[in-house]
CSV table of C-alpha atoms and ligand atoms in Angstrom, one decimal:
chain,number,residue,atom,x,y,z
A,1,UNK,CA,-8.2,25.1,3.2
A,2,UNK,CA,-5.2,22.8,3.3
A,3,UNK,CA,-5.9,19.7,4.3
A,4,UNK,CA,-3.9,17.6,7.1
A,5,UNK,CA,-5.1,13.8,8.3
A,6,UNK,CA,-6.6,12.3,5.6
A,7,UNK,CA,-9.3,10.3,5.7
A,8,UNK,CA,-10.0,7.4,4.2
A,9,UNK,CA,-12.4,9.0,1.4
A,10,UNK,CA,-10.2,12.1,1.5
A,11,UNK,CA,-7.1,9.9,0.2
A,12,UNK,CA,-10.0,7.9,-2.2
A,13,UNK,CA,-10.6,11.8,-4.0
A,14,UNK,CA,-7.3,12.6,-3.7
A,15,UNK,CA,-6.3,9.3,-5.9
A,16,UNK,CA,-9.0,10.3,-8.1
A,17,UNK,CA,-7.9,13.5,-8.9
A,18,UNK,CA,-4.5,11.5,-9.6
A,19,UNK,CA,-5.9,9.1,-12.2
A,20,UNK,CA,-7.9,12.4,-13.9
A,21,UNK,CA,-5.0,14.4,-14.5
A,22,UNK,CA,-3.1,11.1,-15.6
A,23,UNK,CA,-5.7,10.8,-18.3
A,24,UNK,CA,-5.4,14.1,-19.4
A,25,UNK,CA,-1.9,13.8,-19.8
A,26,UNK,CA,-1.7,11.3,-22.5
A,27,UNK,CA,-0.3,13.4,-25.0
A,28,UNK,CA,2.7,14.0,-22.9
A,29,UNK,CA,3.2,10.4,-21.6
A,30,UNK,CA,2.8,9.2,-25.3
A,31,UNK,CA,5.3,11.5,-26.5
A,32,UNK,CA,7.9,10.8,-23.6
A,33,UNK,CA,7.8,7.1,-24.2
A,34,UNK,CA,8.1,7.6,-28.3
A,35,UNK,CA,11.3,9.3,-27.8
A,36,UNK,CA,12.6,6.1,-25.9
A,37,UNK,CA,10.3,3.1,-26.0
A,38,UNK,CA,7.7,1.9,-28.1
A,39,UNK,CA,4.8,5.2,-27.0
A,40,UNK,CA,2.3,2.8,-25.2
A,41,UNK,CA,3.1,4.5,-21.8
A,42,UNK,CA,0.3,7.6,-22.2
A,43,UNK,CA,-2.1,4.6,-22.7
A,44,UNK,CA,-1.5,1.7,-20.8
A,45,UNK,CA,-1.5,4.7,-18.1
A,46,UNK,CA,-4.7,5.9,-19.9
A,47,UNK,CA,-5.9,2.6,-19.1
A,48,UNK,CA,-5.1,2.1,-15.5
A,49,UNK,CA,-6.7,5.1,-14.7
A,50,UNK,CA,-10.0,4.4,-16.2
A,51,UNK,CA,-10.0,1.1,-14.3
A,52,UNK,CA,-8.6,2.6,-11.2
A,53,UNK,CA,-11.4,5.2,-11.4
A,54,UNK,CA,-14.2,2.5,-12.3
A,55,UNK,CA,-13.0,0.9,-8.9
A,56,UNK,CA,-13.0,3.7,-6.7
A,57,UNK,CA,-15.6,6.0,-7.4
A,58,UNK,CA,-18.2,6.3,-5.4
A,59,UNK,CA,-17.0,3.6,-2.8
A,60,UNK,CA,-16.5,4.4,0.4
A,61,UNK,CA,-13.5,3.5,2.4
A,62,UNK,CA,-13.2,1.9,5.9
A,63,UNK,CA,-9.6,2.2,6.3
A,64,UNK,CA,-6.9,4.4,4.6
A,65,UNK,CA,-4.7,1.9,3.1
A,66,UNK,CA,-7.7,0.5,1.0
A,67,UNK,CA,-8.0,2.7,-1.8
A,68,UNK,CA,-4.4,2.8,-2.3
A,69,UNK,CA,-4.0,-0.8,-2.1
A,70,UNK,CA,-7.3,-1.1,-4.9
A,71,UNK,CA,-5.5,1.1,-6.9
A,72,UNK,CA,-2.6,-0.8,-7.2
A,73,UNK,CA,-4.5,-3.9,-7.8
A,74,UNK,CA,-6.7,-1.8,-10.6
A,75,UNK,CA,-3.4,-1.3,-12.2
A,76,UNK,CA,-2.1,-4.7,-12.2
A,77,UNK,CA,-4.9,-6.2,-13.9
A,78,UNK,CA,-5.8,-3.7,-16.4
A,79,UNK,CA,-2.3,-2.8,-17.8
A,80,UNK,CA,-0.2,-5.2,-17.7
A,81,UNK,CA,3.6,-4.9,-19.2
A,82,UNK,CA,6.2,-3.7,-17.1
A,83,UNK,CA,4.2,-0.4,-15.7
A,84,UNK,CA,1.4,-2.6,-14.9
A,85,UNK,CA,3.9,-4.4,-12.6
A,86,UNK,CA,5.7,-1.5,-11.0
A,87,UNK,CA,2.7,1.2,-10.9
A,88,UNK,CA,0.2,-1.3,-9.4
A,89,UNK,CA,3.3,-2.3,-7.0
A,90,UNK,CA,3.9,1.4,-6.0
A,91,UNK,CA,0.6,1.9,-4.7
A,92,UNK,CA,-0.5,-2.2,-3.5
A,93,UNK,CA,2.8,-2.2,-1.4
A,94,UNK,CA,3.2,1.4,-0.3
A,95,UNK,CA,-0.6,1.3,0.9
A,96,UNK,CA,-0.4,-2.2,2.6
A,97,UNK,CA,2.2,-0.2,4.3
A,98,UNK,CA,-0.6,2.1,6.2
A,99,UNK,CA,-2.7,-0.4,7.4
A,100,UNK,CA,-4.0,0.6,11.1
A,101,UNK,CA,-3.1,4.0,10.5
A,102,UNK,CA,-5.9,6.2,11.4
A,103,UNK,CA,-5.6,8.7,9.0
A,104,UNK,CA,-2.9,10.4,6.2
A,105,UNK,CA,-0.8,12.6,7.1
A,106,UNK,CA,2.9,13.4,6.5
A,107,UNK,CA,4.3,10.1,8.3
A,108,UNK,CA,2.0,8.2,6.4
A,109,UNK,CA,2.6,9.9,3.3
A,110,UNK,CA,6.3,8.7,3.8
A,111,UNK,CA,5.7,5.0,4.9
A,112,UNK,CA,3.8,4.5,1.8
A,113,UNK,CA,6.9,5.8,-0.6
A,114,UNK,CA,9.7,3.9,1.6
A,115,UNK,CA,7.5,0.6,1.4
A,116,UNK,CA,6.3,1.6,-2.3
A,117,UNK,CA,9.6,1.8,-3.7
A,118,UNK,CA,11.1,-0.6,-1.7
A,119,UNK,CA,8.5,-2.9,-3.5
A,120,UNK,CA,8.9,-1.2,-6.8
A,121,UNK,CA,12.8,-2.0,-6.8
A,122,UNK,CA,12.8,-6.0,-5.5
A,123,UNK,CA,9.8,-6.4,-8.1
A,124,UNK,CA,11.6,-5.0,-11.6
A,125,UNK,CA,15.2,-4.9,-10.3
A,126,UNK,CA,16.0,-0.7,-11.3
A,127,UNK,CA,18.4,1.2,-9.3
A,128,UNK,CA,19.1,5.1,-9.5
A,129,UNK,CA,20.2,5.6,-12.2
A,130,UNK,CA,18.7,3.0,-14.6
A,131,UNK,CA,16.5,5.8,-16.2
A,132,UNK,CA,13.4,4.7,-14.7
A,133,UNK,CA,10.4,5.4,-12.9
A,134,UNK,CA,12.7,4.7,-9.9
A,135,UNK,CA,14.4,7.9,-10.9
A,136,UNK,CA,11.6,10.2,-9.8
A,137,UNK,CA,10.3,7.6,-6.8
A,138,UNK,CA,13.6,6.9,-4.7
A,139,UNK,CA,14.6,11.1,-4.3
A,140,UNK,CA,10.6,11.4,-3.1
A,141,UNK,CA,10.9,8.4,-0.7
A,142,UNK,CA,14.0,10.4,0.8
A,143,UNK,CA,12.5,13.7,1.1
A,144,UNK,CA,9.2,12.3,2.6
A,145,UNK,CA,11.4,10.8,5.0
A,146,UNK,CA,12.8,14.0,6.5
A,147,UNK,CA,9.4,16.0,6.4
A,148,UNK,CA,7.1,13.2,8.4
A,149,UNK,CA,7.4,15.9,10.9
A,150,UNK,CA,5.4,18.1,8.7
A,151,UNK,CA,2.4,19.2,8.2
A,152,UNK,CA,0.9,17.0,4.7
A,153,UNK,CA,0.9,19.9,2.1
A,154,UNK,CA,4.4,21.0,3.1
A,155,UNK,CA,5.4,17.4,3.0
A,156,UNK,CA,3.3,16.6,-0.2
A,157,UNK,CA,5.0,20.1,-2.0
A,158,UNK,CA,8.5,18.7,-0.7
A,159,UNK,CA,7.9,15.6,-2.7
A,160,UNK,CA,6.2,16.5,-5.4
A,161,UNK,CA,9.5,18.9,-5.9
A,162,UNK,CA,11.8,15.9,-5.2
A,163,UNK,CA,10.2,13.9,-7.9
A,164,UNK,CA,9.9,16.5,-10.4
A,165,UNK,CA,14.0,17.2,-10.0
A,166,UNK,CA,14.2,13.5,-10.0
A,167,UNK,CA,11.9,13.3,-13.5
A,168,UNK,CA,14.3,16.1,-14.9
A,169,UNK,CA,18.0,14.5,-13.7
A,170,UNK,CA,16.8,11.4,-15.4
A,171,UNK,CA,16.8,13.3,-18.6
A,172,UNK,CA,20.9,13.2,-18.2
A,173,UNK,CA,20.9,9.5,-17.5
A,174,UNK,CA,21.4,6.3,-20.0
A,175,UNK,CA,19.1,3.6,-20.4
A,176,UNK,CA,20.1,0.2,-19.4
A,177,UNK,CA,16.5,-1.2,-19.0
A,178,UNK,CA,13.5,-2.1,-20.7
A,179,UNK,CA,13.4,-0.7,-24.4
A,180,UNK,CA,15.2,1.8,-24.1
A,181,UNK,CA,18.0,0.3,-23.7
A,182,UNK,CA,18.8,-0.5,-27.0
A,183,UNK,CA,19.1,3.6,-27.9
A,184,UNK,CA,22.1,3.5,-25.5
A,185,UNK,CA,23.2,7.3,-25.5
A,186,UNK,CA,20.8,8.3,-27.8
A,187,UNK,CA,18.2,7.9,-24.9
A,188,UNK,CA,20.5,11.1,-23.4
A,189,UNK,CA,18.2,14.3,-22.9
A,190,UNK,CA,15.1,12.8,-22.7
A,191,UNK,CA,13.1,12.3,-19.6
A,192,UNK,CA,12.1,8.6,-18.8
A,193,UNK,CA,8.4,8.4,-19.5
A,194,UNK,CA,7.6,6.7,-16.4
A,195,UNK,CA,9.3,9.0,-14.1
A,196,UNK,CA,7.0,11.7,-15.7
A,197,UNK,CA,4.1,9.9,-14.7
A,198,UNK,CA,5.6,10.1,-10.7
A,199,UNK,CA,6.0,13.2,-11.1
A,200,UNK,CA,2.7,14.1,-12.7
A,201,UNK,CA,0.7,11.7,-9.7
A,202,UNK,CA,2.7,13.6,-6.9
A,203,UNK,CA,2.1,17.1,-8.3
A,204,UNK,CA,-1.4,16.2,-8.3
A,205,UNK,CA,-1.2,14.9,-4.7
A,206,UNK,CA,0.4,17.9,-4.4
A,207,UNK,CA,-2.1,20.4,-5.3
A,208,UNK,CA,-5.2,18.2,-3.9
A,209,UNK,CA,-4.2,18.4,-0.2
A,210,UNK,CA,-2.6,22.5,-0.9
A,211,UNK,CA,-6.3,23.6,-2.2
B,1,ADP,P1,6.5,-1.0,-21.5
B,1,ADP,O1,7.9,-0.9,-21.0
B,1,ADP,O2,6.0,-2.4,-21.3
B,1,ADP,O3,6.3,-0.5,-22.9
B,1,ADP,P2,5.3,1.4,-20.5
B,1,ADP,O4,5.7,2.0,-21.7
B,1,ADP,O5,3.9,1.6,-20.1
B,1,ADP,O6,5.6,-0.2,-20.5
B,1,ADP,O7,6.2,1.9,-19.3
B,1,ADP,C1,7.5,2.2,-19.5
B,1,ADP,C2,8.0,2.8,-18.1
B,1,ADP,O8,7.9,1.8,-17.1
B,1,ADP,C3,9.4,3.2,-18.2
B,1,ADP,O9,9.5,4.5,-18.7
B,1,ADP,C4,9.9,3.0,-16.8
B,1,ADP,O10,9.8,4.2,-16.0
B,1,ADP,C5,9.0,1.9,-16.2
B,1,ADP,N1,9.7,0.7,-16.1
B,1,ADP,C6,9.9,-0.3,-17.0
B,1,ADP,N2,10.6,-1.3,-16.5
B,1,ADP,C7,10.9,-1.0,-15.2
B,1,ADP,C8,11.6,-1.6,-14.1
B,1,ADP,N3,12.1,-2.8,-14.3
B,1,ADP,N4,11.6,-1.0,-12.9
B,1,ADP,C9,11.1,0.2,-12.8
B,1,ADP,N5,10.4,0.9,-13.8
B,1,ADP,C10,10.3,0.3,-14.9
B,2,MG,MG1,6.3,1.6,-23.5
């Protein structure tokens, strides 16, 4: 049954089913940052998970922005680099960003991407266009801003979509950050490996509160 009005553990299984398909997709998260970085992203991400998963399974959750916020914080410490940075800010400031809500739904579900990639951007500097992460998180923020109205897996299938067109327009874009930056147009036709792994997390979001 589609679910509406998370709870606390709700959001904690739905972040775990996150961090499981994440490992999974290695491969692809290896391959998308060989073609423009140096291919650590499929494990650092690897990485994060396993810590983020070591953290939350199996807890229980008094509050809804917790396991967000301890997922974040798993990802800071255990990866490090640049996607330590941003990842574990996308989900430490978007959850902190919930706190006193009394459950996750739709308007929740857009709080925590205004507020995560508000704290993405003023932490690593990207802006559209920069062929980043940011690529995939800032046209999900602004859908999830015009379905809070929603119902969550109407909202959650909006976004997912938004972030996925996001992950695929970035393939047209030109690196001016991080590593790849040095490839200048040969980073064209490629998508950035980090926006992948948005667009991975929200399908997964996605499918969790659909089923
Ligand atoms: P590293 O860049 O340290 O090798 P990863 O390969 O794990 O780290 O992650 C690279 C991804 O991190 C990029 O594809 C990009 O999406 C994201 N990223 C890197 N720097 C920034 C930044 N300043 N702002 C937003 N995202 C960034
Ligand atoms: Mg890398």
């Amino acid at each position: 049954m589609p679910k509406d009005a998370l709870t606390p553990n709700e959001c904690r299984d739905m972040l775990l089913a996150a961090a499981d398909r994440i490992i999974e997709s290695e491969p692809i998260l290896t391959d998308a940052d060989r073609a423009l970085g140096d291919g650590d992203h499929g494990i650092g991400m690897q990485r994060g998970m396993m810590a983020v998963k070591e953290k939350l399974a199996g807890q229980d959750f008094d509050a809804i922005e917790k396991p967000f916020m301890t997922m974040g914080m798993a990802m800071m410490s255990s990866m490090g680099g640049a996607s330590g940075a941003v990842f574990g800010t996308l989900f430490r400031a978007g959850g902190k960003a919930l706190t006193g809500a009394p459950a996750f739904g739709a308007r929740q579900l857009a709080d925590f991407l205004s507020a995560g990639t508000e704290g993405v951007q003023s932490r690593g500097g990207a802006k559209p266009g920069d062929k980043t992460m940011v690529d995939a998180l800032v046209p999900a923020a602004e859908k999830a801003a015009t379905v809070a109205d929603a119902a969550l897996p109407e909202a959650m299938a909006a976004v997912a979509a938004a972030a996925e067109a996001g992950k695929d327009a970035s393939k047209d874009m030109i690196a001016t950050m991080g590593r790849a930056k040095t490839l200048g147009e040969r980073s064209l036709g490629h998508p950035d490996a980090g926006a992948v792994s948005v667009s991975i997390i929200f399908a997964t979001l996605s499918d969790y509160v659909a089923a």
